[in-house]
Short mmCIF file of C-alpha atoms in Angstrom, two decimals:
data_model
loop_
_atom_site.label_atom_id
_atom_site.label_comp_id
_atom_site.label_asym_id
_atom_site.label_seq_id
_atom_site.Cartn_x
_atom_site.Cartn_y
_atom_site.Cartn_z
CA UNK A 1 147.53 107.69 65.69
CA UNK A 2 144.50 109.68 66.34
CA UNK A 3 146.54 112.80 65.46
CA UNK A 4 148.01 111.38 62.47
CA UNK A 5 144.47 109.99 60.95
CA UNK A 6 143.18 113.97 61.28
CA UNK A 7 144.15 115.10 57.96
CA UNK A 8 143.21 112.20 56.48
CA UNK A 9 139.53 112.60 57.83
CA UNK A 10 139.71 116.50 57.17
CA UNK A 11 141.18 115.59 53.66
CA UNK A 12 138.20 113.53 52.91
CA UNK A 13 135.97 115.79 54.40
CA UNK A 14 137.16 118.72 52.06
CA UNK A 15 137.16 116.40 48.75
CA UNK A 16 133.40 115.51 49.77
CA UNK A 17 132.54 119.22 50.04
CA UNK A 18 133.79 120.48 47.12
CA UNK A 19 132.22 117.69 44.82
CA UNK A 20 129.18 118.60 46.29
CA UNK A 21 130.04 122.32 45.91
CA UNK A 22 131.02 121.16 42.18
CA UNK A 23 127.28 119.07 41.74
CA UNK A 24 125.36 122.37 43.24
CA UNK A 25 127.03 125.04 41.13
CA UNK A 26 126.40 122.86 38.28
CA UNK A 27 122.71 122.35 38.85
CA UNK A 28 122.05 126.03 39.58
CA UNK A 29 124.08 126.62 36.11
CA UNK A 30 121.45 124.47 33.94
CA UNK A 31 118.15 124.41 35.60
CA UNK A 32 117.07 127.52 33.52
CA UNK A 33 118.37 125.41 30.41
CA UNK A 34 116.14 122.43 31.92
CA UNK A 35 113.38 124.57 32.66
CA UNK A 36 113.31 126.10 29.19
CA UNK A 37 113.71 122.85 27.05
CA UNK A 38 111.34 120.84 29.06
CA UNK A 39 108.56 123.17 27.84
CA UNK A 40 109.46 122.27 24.25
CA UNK A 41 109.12 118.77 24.72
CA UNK A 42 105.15 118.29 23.65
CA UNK A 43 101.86 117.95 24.42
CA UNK A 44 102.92 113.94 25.03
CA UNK A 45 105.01 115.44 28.54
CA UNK A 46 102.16 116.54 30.00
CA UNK A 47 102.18 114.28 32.96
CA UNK A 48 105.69 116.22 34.27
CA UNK A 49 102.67 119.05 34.61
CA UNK A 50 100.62 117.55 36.98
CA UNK A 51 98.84 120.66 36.66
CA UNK A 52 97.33 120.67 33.26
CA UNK A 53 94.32 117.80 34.38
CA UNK A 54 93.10 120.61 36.47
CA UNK A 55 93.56 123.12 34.06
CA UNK A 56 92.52 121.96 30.70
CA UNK A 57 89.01 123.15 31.13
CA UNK A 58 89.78 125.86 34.12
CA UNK A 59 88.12 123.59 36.90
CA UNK A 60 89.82 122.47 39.71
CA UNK A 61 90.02 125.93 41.32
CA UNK A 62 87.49 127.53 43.48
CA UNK A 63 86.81 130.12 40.79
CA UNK A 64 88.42 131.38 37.91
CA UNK A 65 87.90 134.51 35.40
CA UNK A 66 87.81 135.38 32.03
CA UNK A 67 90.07 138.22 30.64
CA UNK A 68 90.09 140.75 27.74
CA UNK A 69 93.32 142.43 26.99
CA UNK A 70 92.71 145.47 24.73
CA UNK A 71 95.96 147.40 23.08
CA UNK A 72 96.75 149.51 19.89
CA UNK A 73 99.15 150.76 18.06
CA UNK A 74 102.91 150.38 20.42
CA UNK A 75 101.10 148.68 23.30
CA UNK A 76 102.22 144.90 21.95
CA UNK A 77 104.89 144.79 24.53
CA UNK A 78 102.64 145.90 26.75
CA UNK A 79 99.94 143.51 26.44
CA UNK A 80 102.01 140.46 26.90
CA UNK A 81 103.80 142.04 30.24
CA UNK A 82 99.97 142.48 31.35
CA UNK A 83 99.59 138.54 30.35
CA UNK A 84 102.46 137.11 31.71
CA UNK A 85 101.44 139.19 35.59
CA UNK A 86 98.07 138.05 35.25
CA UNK A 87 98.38 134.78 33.84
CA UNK A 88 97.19 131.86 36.11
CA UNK A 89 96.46 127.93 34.22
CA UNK A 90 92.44 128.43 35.62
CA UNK A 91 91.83 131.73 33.65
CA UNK A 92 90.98 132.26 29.91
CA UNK A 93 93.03 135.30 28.22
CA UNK A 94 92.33 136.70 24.74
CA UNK A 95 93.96 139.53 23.38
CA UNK A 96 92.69 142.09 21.20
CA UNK A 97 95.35 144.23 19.03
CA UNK A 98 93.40 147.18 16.88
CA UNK A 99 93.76 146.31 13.46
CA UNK A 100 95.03 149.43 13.05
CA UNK A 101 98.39 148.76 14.49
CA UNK A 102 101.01 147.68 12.04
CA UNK A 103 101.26 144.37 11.16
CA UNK A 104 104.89 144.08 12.43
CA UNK A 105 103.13 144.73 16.14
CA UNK A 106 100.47 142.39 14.90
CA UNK A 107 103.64 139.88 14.39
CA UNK A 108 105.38 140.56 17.54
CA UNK A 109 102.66 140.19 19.83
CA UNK A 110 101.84 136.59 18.46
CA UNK A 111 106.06 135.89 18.63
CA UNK A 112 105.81 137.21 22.60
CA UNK A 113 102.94 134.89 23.30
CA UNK A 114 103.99 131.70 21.73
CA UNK A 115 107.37 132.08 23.25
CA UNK A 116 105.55 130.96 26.76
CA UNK A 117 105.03 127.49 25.96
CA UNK A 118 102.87 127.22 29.27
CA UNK A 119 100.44 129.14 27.36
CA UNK A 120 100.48 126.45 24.53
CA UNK A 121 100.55 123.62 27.10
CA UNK A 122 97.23 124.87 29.01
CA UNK A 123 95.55 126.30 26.22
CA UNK A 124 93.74 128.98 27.78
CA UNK A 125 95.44 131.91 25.91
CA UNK A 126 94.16 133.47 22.12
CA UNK A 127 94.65 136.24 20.29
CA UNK A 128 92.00 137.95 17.92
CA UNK A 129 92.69 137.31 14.38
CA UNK A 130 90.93 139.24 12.44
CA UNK A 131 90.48 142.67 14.86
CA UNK A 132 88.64 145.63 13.82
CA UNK A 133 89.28 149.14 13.86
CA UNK A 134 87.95 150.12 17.54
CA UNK A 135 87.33 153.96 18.48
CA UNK A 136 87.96 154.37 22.32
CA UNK A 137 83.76 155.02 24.55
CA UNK A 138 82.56 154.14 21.18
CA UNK A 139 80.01 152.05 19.71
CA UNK A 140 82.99 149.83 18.45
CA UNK A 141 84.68 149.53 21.94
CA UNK A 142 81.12 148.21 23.17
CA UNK A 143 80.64 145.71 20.20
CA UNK A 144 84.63 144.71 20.53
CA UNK A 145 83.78 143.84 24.48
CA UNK A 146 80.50 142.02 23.32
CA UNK A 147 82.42 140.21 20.50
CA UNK A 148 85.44 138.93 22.84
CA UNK A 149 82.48 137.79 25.51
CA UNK A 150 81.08 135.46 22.62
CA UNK A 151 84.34 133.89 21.99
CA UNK A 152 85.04 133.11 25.78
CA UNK A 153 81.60 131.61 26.26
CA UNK A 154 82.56 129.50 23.17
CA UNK A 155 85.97 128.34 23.99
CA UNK A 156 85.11 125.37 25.90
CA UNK A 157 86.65 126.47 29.44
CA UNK A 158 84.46 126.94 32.93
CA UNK A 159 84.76 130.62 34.33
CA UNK A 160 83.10 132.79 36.47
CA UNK A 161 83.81 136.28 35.83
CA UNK A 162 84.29 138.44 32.98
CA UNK A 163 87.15 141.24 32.93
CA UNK A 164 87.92 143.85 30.54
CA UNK A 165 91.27 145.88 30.91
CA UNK A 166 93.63 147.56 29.03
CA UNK A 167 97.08 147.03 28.04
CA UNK A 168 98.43 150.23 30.27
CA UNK A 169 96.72 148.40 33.13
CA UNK A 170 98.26 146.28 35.69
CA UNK A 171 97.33 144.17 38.73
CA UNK A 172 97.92 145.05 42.30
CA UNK A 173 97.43 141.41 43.67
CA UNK A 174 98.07 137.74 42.50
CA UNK A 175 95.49 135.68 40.62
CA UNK A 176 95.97 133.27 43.93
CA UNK A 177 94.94 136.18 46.17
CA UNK A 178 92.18 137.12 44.01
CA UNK A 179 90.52 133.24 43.61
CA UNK A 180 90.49 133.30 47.32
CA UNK A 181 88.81 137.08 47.77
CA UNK A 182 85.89 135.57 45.15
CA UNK A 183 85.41 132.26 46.29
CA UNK A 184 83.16 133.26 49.18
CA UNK A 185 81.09 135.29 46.94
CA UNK A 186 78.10 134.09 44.87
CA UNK A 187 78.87 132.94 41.52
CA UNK A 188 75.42 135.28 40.40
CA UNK A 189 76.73 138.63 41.28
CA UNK A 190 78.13 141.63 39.17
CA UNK A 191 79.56 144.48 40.36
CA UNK A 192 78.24 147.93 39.51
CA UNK A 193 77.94 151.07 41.10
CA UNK A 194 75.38 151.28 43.54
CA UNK A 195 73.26 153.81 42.62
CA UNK A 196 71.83 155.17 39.06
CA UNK A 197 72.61 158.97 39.87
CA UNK A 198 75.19 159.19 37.22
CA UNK A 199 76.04 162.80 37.25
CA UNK A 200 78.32 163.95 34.47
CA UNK A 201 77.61 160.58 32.55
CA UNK A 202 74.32 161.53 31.67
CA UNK A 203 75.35 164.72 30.53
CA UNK A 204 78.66 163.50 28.54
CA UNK A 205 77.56 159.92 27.85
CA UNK A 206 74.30 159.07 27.87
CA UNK A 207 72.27 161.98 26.01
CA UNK A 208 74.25 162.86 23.63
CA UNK A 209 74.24 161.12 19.92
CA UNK A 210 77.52 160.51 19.05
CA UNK A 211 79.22 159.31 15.29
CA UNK A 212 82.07 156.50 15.41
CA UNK A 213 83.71 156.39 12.02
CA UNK A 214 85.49 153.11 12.26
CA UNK A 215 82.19 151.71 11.74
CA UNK A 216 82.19 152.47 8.62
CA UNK A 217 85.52 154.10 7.77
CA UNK A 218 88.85 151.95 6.99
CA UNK A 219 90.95 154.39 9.11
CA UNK A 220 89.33 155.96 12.59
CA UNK A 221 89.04 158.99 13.99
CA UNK A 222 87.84 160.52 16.67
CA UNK A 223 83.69 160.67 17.73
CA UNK A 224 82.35 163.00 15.84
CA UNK A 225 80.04 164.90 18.33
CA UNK A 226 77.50 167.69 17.13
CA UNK A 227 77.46 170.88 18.95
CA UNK A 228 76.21 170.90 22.77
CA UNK A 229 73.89 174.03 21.18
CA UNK A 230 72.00 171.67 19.51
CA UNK A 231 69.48 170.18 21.36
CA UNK A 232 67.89 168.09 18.70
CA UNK A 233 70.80 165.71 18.65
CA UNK A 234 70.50 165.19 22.12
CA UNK A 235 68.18 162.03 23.18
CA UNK A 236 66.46 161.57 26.21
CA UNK A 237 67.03 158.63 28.79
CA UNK A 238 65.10 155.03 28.70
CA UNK A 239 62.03 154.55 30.58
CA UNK A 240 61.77 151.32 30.34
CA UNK A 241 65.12 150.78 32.95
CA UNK A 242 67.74 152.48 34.86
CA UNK A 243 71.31 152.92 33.97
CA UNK A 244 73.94 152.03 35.81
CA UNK A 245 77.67 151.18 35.34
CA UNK A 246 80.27 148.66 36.38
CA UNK A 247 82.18 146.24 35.51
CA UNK A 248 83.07 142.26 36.16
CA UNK A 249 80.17 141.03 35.24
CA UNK A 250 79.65 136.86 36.10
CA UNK A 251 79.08 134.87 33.11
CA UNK A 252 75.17 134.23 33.25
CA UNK A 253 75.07 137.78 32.73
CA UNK A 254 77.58 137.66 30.26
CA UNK A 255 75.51 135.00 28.34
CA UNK A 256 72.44 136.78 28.35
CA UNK A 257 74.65 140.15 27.12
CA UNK A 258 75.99 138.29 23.51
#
């Protein structure tokens, strides 16, 4: 008998196994199709993101940062790869495209950043709509970087930290790892260099009086610099303070900077 009733119980065993085989295979197959549609459900889904309370404003987290994304002309694609490593629900992200890339670029980075609808869902993502013409270690980078500082203190979300990168950059750690690194620092502290001997910069940088011509030009070009054999277009350094240079600075200083 017992001999007999093995196949049966090794029949049923097999059936069992491959409808559960079937169920798994089938699961795997349209979780991605799950995953996808249930992002296109709404704003009214938001409790199946049990994230977003935490989120909506960028508290909940130990710290969180505010980021500028600067690209031009072909760095669209770029920009929202840098996004999409960088992104984390506690951060604020705007994105700055020089108006002098095409408007097809323009087009595509807008189609590349509402295709995330996480981005939608949190809220924590723009894109500048009206951009300027910005000349790169000119006067308009500087007022571009002050301008995109206003519109984070504005937005309505908590942060800590300012950061300004480029599209061609790219992190070398998580957003996770980084929220833990500056949670046991104070929330009052920028980072810059550590001393004001700035070498070259002084030379290249600071004394000489330099010409950007997308401030006042509807196509740019490069700084127009006067000869080095001119002295009189050379100016001399503050006395009033010190310079120094850095970057990250926290948002009190950011406050008092727009």
């Amino acid at each position: 008998m017992r001999i007999r009733g093995l196949p049966m119980r090794g029949g049923r065993e097999v059936a069992i196994s491959a409808v559960f085989t079937a169920l798994l295979v089938v699961s795997i197959l349209f979780l991605p199709w799950i995953l996808l549609t249930s992002g296109r459900l709404g704003p009214s889904s938001a409790k199946e993101w049990p994230f977003l309370a935490a989120a909506k404003d960028g508290g909940g987290y130990p710290v969180s940062f505010a980021y500028l994304i600067s690209a031009s002309t072909g760095d669209a694609e770029r920009a929202a790869r840098l996004l999409a490593a960088l992104y984390h629900p506690a951060n604020s992200y705007l994105l700055h495209l020089d108006r002098e890339a095409p408007a097809e670029e323009h087009r595509r980075l807008a189609e590349l950043v509402s295709g995330q609808p996480v981005y939608g869902r949190v809220g924590n993502v723009w894109i500048v709509g009206k951009p300027p013409l910005v000349t790169y270690r000119g006067p308009t980078m500087l007022s571009t970087t002050l301008h995109a500082m206003a519109v984070l203190l504005r937005v309505g979300r908590r942060w800590d930290w300012f950061v300004n990168l480029s599209a061609s950059d790219y992190p070398l750690v998580t957003q996770d790892d980084l929220m833990e690194a500056f949670s046991r620092l104070p929330r009052d502290l920028n980072f810059i260099q550590h001393t004001s001997h700035l070498g070259w910069k002084i030379k290249k940088r600071a004394r000489p009086v330099i010409l950007d011509t997308a401030l006042y030009e509807a196509d740019r070009s490069e700084l127009l610099r006067p000869s080095p054999n001119i002295t009189t277009n050379r100016r001399g350094l503050p006395t009033a303070f010190k310079l120094f240079t850095g970057n990250i600075p926290f948002r009190h200083a950011v406050d008092l900077s727009t």
